Structure formats: C-alpha cells, structure tokens
Amino acid sequence: MDGKTILITGATTGLGRQVARDLAGRGATLLLHGRDPERLVRVAGELGAEATVRTYPADFADLAQVRGLADRIRQVEPRLDVLVNNAAVGGGSDPTRREISRQGHELRLTVNHLAPHLLTRELTPLLAASGRARVVNVASMGQAPIDFDDLMFNRHYDGVQAYCRAKLAMIMSNFDLAAELGGHGITVNALHPAHLMDTPMVRTSGLAPAVTVHDGALPTLRLIIDSALGKVTGRYFDRFDEARAHEQAYDGVARARLRAATRELIDR
C-alpha cells in the first residue's frame, strides 16, 4: 500500500478503528473521518508512529457537512485510492424513537445510505484521477425491503428495521455505482464484515457481541488490499464469500425508484 491514500469513515470506534490500525503499518496515508474531533485526535495519536494520518471531522447526520468534508478532501489531498464507507448508526437504544437528520430525513437512511452515496459521488473525480481506485461499502446481512410509499418510515417506526432498510439501500446503490463508475477505473463492492461484532453500535442496541472487530476487519481489508480483487466490482460479499443480497437489490424498478429518491433527497 506504499503511496496509497485511504479514507475510512467512522474511524474512531469499532470496525473503522480496527481497520485503520491494521492498515497503519502498510505504508499508506490514512485519512480518518469521525463525528467527534477529540476522538479523532486520540486515534490519530495511536497510529501516528506507524503511519501518516490526517483527520477530517464531520457529522453524517448533516448532508451539508458531508459536502464540506468532500470539499476539504479535494482541496487538501492530491489523490485518493480507497474510500471505505464504514460510518453507520444502528437501531438505537430505543428502537421505537424515530430520529431525523439536519435536513429532516429519517436518520438511519441518512447516515447509512444518503451520506456515503453523496460522499462517493463528491469524491469520484479524485478517485478517478488516482488511477485504479476502490470503494468499499460496509453493509450488513441485516437487510429489509424498502417501502417507497413510506421512505421516511413515518408509520410504525422501528429503528432496527430502519437500519436494515438503509443497509439494503446502500447495497442497491453499490450495484448502480459499480456500473456507472467502472469506466472511470473505480471498483465498488459491498460486504457484511461479520455478525454481531463487539462494537458500540451492537452494545447500544442491547445485543450480545459474538465476535471481535478483528473478525470483521479481515474481510474488509481483503477488499481494500487484495490484488486479485483489483478488477472485481459490483459484488456483495458475506465476509469472504460472494453472496446474494435481498431480492429487492436485483429489482430494476426498485433500484430506479431508489436512484430517483436519493437524488431528490441529497439535493434538497
């Protein structure tokens, strides 16, 4: 990874932090994103002796901050070889409590789908200019069909279902972006890294962790590093194996509806 620049969103805790640690000794420049500037400084300090690290704070619950993040990166960074869309919000400690973003969109759809989609689009020119680049979308095996008649989940809200809908939206977008960006030399792949990793998101949801973040970091690192995957794109992986996502992800009509809705929501 010598000479490569890698942006990891959600890098202050959980999987993102572990992936950053595992990449630190491999010669890459690491761009770490997080919502909390103080946590970013601490994580950068942990890695500083082993890697060149720069930090970029932004709150993905505010799409204006996502645009600002992309602007700062384009202004400062000469290249970007890998974008790891890892930042996420889970079902929450009270899944009955519906939360909204700065723009008034349902929170989980915003952070888990709209924000990474917008960031990828905003950074596409920088990725394309770097030659062979990769986008890695950290999704989930937890997927639920999107109700396009209630995209903002105003009826019978459930945080876990909102999370699962948003992660399916991320995978659907992953397939579309792979087809669109292939001509620019950019691969786009999604994965479920591991089941119930020991992360703050899992613990906050009241679930018992089953595996360590290291278990999830390994398949994520494979999509970042493995030269055999340099031209593989438009796939969904369950850990190390290519897998089939929820059936709605392969529905062309549903994907078109999501594309249109996503454009409208991020342009507001």
PDB file of N, CA, C and O in Angstrom, residues 177-217:
ATOM      1  N   LEU A 177     -23.660   2.194  -8.635  1.00  0.00           N
ATOM      2  CA  LEU A 177     -22.412   2.943  -8.737  1.00  0.00           C
ATOM      3  C   LEU A 177     -21.324   2.119  -9.405  1.00  0.00           C
ATOM      4  O   LEU A 177     -20.492   2.658 -10.148  1.00  0.00           O
ATOM      5  N   ALA A 178     -21.313   0.814  -9.155  1.00  0.00           N
ATOM      6  CA  ALA A 178     -20.312  -0.046  -9.799  1.00  0.00           C
ATOM      7  C   ALA A 178     -20.453   0.005 -11.313  1.00  0.00           C
ATOM      8  O   ALA A 178     -19.452   0.123 -12.037  1.00  0.00           O
ATOM      9  N   ALA A 179     -21.679  -0.057 -11.791  1.00  0.00           N
ATOM     10  CA  ALA A 179     -21.907   0.003 -13.242  1.00  0.00           C
ATOM     11  C   ALA A 179     -21.536   1.369 -13.795  1.00  0.00           C
ATOM     12  O   ALA A 179     -20.973   1.486 -14.894  1.00  0.00           O
ATOM     13  N   GLU A 180     -21.815   2.413 -13.037  1.00  0.00           N
ATOM     14  CA  GLU A 180     -21.572   3.783 -13.505  1.00  0.00           C
ATOM     15  C   GLU A 180     -20.091   4.155 -13.471  1.00  0.00           C
ATOM     16  O   GLU A 180     -19.590   4.837 -14.373  1.00  0.00           O
ATOM     17  N   LEU A 181     -19.374   3.720 -12.433  1.00  0.00           N
ATOM     18  CA  LEU A 181     -18.002   4.183 -12.219  1.00  0.00           C
ATOM     19  C   LEU A 181     -16.939   3.260 -12.801  1.00  0.00           C
ATOM     20  O   LEU A 181     -15.760   3.598 -12.793  1.00  0.00           O
ATOM     21  N   GLY A 182     -17.369   2.114 -13.310  1.00  0.00           N
ATOM     22  CA  GLY A 182     -16.401   1.182 -13.880  1.00  0.00           C
ATOM     23  C   GLY A 182     -15.568   1.804 -14.989  1.00  0.00           C
ATOM     24  O   GLY A 182     -14.366   1.530 -15.121  1.00  0.00           O
ATOM     25  N   GLY A 183     -16.181   2.676 -15.780  1.00  0.00           N
ATOM     26  CA  GLY A 183     -15.468   3.329 -16.862  1.00  0.00           C
ATOM     27  C   GLY A 183     -14.430   4.319 -16.388  1.00  0.00           C
ATOM     28  O   GLY A 183     -13.577   4.759 -17.171  1.00  0.00           O
ATOM     29  N   HIS A 184     -14.493   4.688 -15.117  1.00  0.00           N
ATOM     30  CA  HIS A 184     -13.508   5.602 -14.534  1.00  0.00           C
ATOM     31  C   HIS A 184     -12.392   4.850 -13.805  1.00  0.00           C
ATOM     32  O   HIS A 184     -11.562   5.484 -13.140  1.00  0.00           O
ATOM     33  N   GLY A 185     -12.381   3.528 -13.910  1.00  0.00           N
ATOM     34  CA  GLY A 185     -11.355   2.746 -13.226  1.00  0.00           C
ATOM     35  C   GLY A 185     -11.583   2.587 -11.741  1.00  0.00           C
ATOM     36  O   GLY A 185     -10.640   2.344 -10.981  1.00  0.00           O
ATOM     37  N   ILE A 186     -12.841   2.710 -11.305  1.00  0.00           N
ATOM     38  CA  ILE A 186     -13.180   2.616  -9.883  1.00  0.00           C
ATOM     39  C   ILE A 186     -14.025   1.374  -9.651  1.00  0.00           C
ATOM     40  O   ILE A 186     -15.064   1.201 -10.294  1.00  0.00           O
ATOM     41  N   THR A 187     -13.594   0.506  -8.755  1.00  0.00           N
ATOM     42  CA  THR A 187     -14.407  -0.644  -8.370  1.00  0.00           C
ATOM     43  C   THR A 187     -15.235  -0.282  -7.145  1.00  0.00           C
ATOM     44  O   THR A 187     -14.803   0.503  -6.300  1.00  0.00           O
ATOM     45  N   VAL A 188     -16.419  -0.871  -7.059  1.00  0.00           N
ATOM     46  CA  VAL A 188     -17.340  -0.582  -5.957  1.00  0.00           C
ATOM     47  C   VAL A 188     -17.918  -1.909  -5.467  1.00  0.00           C
ATOM     48  O   VAL A 188     -18.630  -2.593  -6.213  1.00  0.00           O
ATOM     49  N   ASN A 189     -17.614  -2.263  -4.238  1.00  0.00           N
ATOM     50  CA  ASN A 189     -18.093  -3.523  -3.669  1.00  0.00           C
ATOM     51  C   ASN A 189     -18.608  -3.301  -2.254  1.00  0.00           C
ATOM     52  O   ASN A 189     -18.149  -2.402  -1.538  1.00  0.00           O
ATOM     53  N   ALA A 190     -19.566  -4.139  -1.856  1.00  0.00           N
ATOM     54  CA  ALA A 190     -20.158  -4.066  -0.528  1.00  0.00           C
ATOM     55  C   ALA A 190     -19.923  -5.378   0.197  1.00  0.00           C
ATOM     56  O   ALA A 190     -19.760  -6.434  -0.430  1.00  0.00           O
ATOM     57  N   LEU A 191     -19.924  -5.309   1.526  1.00  0.00           N
ATOM     58  CA  LEU A 191     -19.763  -6.545   2.288  1.00  0.00           C
ATOM     59  C   LEU A 191     -20.465  -6.465   3.627  1.00  0.00           C
ATOM     60  O   LEU A 191     -20.684  -5.378   4.181  1.00  0.00           O
ATOM     61  N   HIS A 192     -20.836  -7.644   4.113  1.00  0.00           N
ATOM     62  CA  HIS A 192     -21.211  -7.850   5.507  1.00  0.00           C
ATOM     63  C   HIS A 192     -19.947  -8.367   6.182  1.00  0.00           C
ATOM     64  O   HIS A 192     -19.506  -9.488   5.902  1.00  0.00           O
ATOM     65  N   PRO A 193     -19.293  -7.571   7.053  1.00  0.00           N
ATOM     66  CA  PRO A 193     -17.973  -7.966   7.552  1.00  0.00           C
ATOM     67  C   PRO A 193     -17.990  -9.090   8.579  1.00  0.00           C
ATOM     68  O   PRO A 193     -17.084  -9.939   8.591  1.00  0.00           O
ATOM     69  N   ALA A 194     -18.978  -9.117   9.457  1.00  0.00           N
ATOM     70  CA  ALA A 194     -19.072 -10.153  10.495  1.00  0.00           C
ATOM     71  C   ALA A 194     -20.383  -9.960  11.235  1.00  0.00           C
ATOM     72  O   ALA A 194     -20.971  -8.874  11.213  1.00  0.00           O
ATOM     73  N   HIS A 195     -20.830 -11.003  11.905  1.00  0.00           N
ATOM     74  CA  HIS A 195     -22.112 -10.969  12.597  1.00  0.00           C
ATOM     75  C   HIS A 195     -21.920 -10.586  14.056  1.00  0.00           C
ATOM     76  O   HIS A 195     -21.188 -11.263  14.791  1.00  0.00           O
ATOM     77  N   LEU A 196     -22.561  -9.491  14.464  1.00  0.00           N
ATOM     78  CA  LEU A 196     -22.560  -9.031  15.849  1.00  0.00           C
ATOM     79  C   LEU A 196     -21.141  -8.828  16.381  1.00  0.00           C
ATOM     80  O   LEU A 196     -20.722  -9.420  17.381  1.00  0.00           O
ATOM     81  N   MET A 197     -20.394  -7.950  15.713  1.00  0.00           N
ATOM     82  CA  MET A 197     -19.068  -7.596  16.202  1.00  0.00           C
ATOM     83  C   MET A 197     -19.173  -6.846  17.531  1.00  0.00           C
ATOM     84  O   MET A 197     -20.187  -6.211  17.820  1.00  0.00           O
ATOM     85  N   ASP A 198     -18.115  -6.881  18.294  1.00  0.00           N
ATOM     86  CA  ASP A 198     -18.074  -6.195  19.582  1.00  0.00           C
ATOM     87  C   ASP A 198     -17.816  -4.704  19.336  1.00  0.00           C
ATOM     88  O   ASP A 198     -16.692  -4.216  19.416  1.00  0.00           O
ATOM     89  N   THR A 199     -18.887  -3.991  19.019  1.00  0.00           N
ATOM     90  CA  THR A 199     -18.797  -2.563  18.713  1.00  0.00           C
ATOM     91  C   THR A 199     -19.779  -1.783  19.581  1.00  0.00           C
ATOM     92  O   THR A 199     -20.757  -2.348  20.084  1.00  0.00           O
ATOM     93  N   PRO A 200     -19.550  -0.484  19.751  1.00  0.00           N
ATOM     94  CA  PRO A 200     -20.520   0.325  20.492  1.00  0.00           C
ATOM     95  C   PRO A 200     -21.918   0.257  19.891  1.00  0.00           C
ATOM     96  O   PRO A 200     -22.909   0.282  20.625  1.00  0.00           O
ATOM     97  N   MET A 201     -22.025   0.175  18.561  1.00  0.00           N
ATOM     98  CA  MET A 201     -23.335   0.122  17.919  1.00  0.00           C
ATOM     99  C   MET A 201     -24.102  -1.130  18.344  1.00  0.00           C
ATOM    100  O   MET A 201     -25.301  -1.067  18.636  1.00  0.00           O
ATOM    101  N   VAL A 202     -23.419  -2.274  18.368  1.00  0.00           N
ATOM    102  CA  VAL A 202     -24.067  -3.526  18.773  1.00  0.00           C
ATOM    103  C   VAL A 202     -24.460  -3.465  20.242  1.00  0.00           C
ATOM    104  O   VAL A 202     -25.585  -3.822  20.629  1.00  0.00           O
ATOM    105  N   ARG A 203     -23.557  -2.980  21.090  1.00  0.00           N
ATOM    106  CA  ARG A 203     -23.852  -2.936  22.522  1.00  0.00           C
ATOM    107  C   ARG A 203     -24.977  -1.954  22.834  1.00  0.00           C
ATOM    108  O   ARG A 203     -25.831  -2.232  23.683  1.00  0.00           O
ATOM    109  N   THR A 204     -24.989  -0.804  22.153  1.00  0.00           N
ATOM    110  CA  THR A 204     -26.051   0.177  22.376  1.00  0.00           C
ATOM    111  C   THR A 204     -27.415  -0.398  22.006  1.00  0.00           C
ATOM    112  O   THR A 204     -28.434  -0.052  22.619  1.00  0.00           O
ATOM    113  N   SER A 205     -27.436  -1.278  21.015  1.00  0.00           N
ATOM    114  CA  SER A 205     -28.692  -1.899  20.589  1.00  0.00           C
ATOM    115  C   SER A 205     -29.166  -2.979  21.548  1.00  0.00           C
ATOM    116  O   SER A 205     -30.234  -3.568  21.339  1.00  0.00           O
ATOM    117  N   GLY A 206     -28.366  -3.258  22.592  1.00  0.00           N
ATOM    118  CA  GLY A 206     -28.743  -4.265  23.579  1.00  0.00           C
ATOM    119  C   GLY A 206     -28.466  -5.688  23.151  1.00  0.00           C
ATOM    120  O   GLY A 206     -28.977  -6.640  23.751  1.00  0.00           O
ATOM    121  N   LEU A 207     -27.645  -5.875  22.116  1.00  0.00           N
ATOM    122  CA  LEU A 207     -27.306  -7.200  21.613  1.00  0.00           C
ATOM    123  C   LEU A 207     -25.994  -7.680  22.220  1.00  0.00           C
ATOM    124  O   LEU A 207     -25.133  -6.879  22.585  1.00  0.00           O
ATOM    125  N   ALA A 208     -25.854  -8.992  22.302  1.00  0.00           N
ATOM    126  CA  ALA A 208     -24.629  -9.573  22.853  1.00  0.00           C
ATOM    127  C   ALA A 208     -23.617  -9.772  21.731  1.00  0.00           C
ATOM    128  O   ALA A 208     -23.908 -10.486  20.762  1.00  0.00           O
ATOM    129  N   PRO A 209     -22.441  -9.149  21.808  1.00  0.00           N
ATOM    130  CA  PRO A 209     -21.420  -9.361  20.778  1.00  0.00           C
ATOM    131  C   PRO A 209     -21.042 -10.827  20.664  1.00  0.00           C
ATOM    132  O   PRO A 209     -20.957 -11.546  21.662  1.00  0.00           O
ATOM    133  N   ALA A 210     -20.825 -11.264  19.406  1.00  0.00           N
ATOM    134  CA  ALA A 210     -20.480 -12.668  19.170  1.00  0.00           C
ATOM    135  C   ALA A 210     -19.044 -12.839  18.683  1.00  0.00           C
ATOM    136  O   ALA A 210     -18.463 -13.906  18.855  1.00  0.00           O
ATOM    137  N   VAL A 211     -18.487 -11.798  18.047  1.00  0.00           N
ATOM    138  CA  VAL A 211     -17.128 -11.877  17.508  1.00  0.00           C
ATOM    139  C   VAL A 211     -16.427 -10.554  17.776  1.00  0.00           C
ATOM    140  O   VAL A 211     -17.050  -9.554  18.141  1.00  0.00           O
ATOM    141  N   THR A 212     -15.109 -10.522  17.564  1.00  0.00           N
ATOM    142  CA  THR A 212     -14.339  -9.306  17.767  1.00  0.00           C
ATOM    143  C   THR A 212     -14.351  -8.449  16.497  1.00  0.00           C
ATOM    144  O   THR A 212     -14.694  -8.928  15.408  1.00  0.00           O
ATOM    145  N   VAL A 213     -13.943  -7.197  16.630  1.00  0.00           N
ATOM    146  CA  VAL A 213     -13.840  -6.339  15.451  1.00  0.00           C
ATOM    147  C   VAL A 213     -12.737  -6.835  14.512  1.00  0.00           C
ATOM    148  O   VAL A 213     -12.789  -6.587  13.305  1.00  0.00           O
ATOM    149  N   HIS A 214     -11.768  -7.537  15.052  1.00  0.00           N
ATOM    150  CA  HIS A 214     -10.716  -8.106  14.198  1.00  0.00           C
ATOM    151  C   HIS A 214     -11.316  -9.093  13.200  1.00  0.00           C
ATOM    152  O   HIS A 214     -10.873  -9.163  12.050  1.00  0.00           O
ATOM    153  N   ASP A 215     -12.338  -9.833  13.621  1.00  0.00           N
ATOM    154  CA  ASP A 215     -13.004 -10.768  12.705  1.00  0.00           C
ATOM    155  C   ASP A 215     -13.643 -10.037  11.528  1.00  0.00           C
ATOM    156  O   ASP A 215     -13.669 -10.550  10.413  1.00  0.00           O
ATOM    157  N   GLY A 216     -14.176  -8.865  11.771  1.00  0.00           N
ATOM    158  CA  GLY A 216     -14.775  -8.087  10.697  1.00  0.00           C
ATOM    159  C   GLY A 216     -13.759  -7.323   9.873  1.00  0.00           C
ATOM    160  O   GLY A 216     -13.984  -7.046   8.695  1.00  0.00           O
ATOM    161  N   ALA A 217     -12.630  -6.988  10.496  1.00  0.00           N
ATOM    162  CA  ALA A 217     -11.606  -6.231   9.778  1.00  0.00           C
ATOM    163  C   ALA A 217     -10.970  -7.063   8.669  1.00  0.00           C
ATOM    164  O   ALA A 217     -10.618  -6.528   7.610  1.00  0.00           O
TER     165      ALA A 217
END
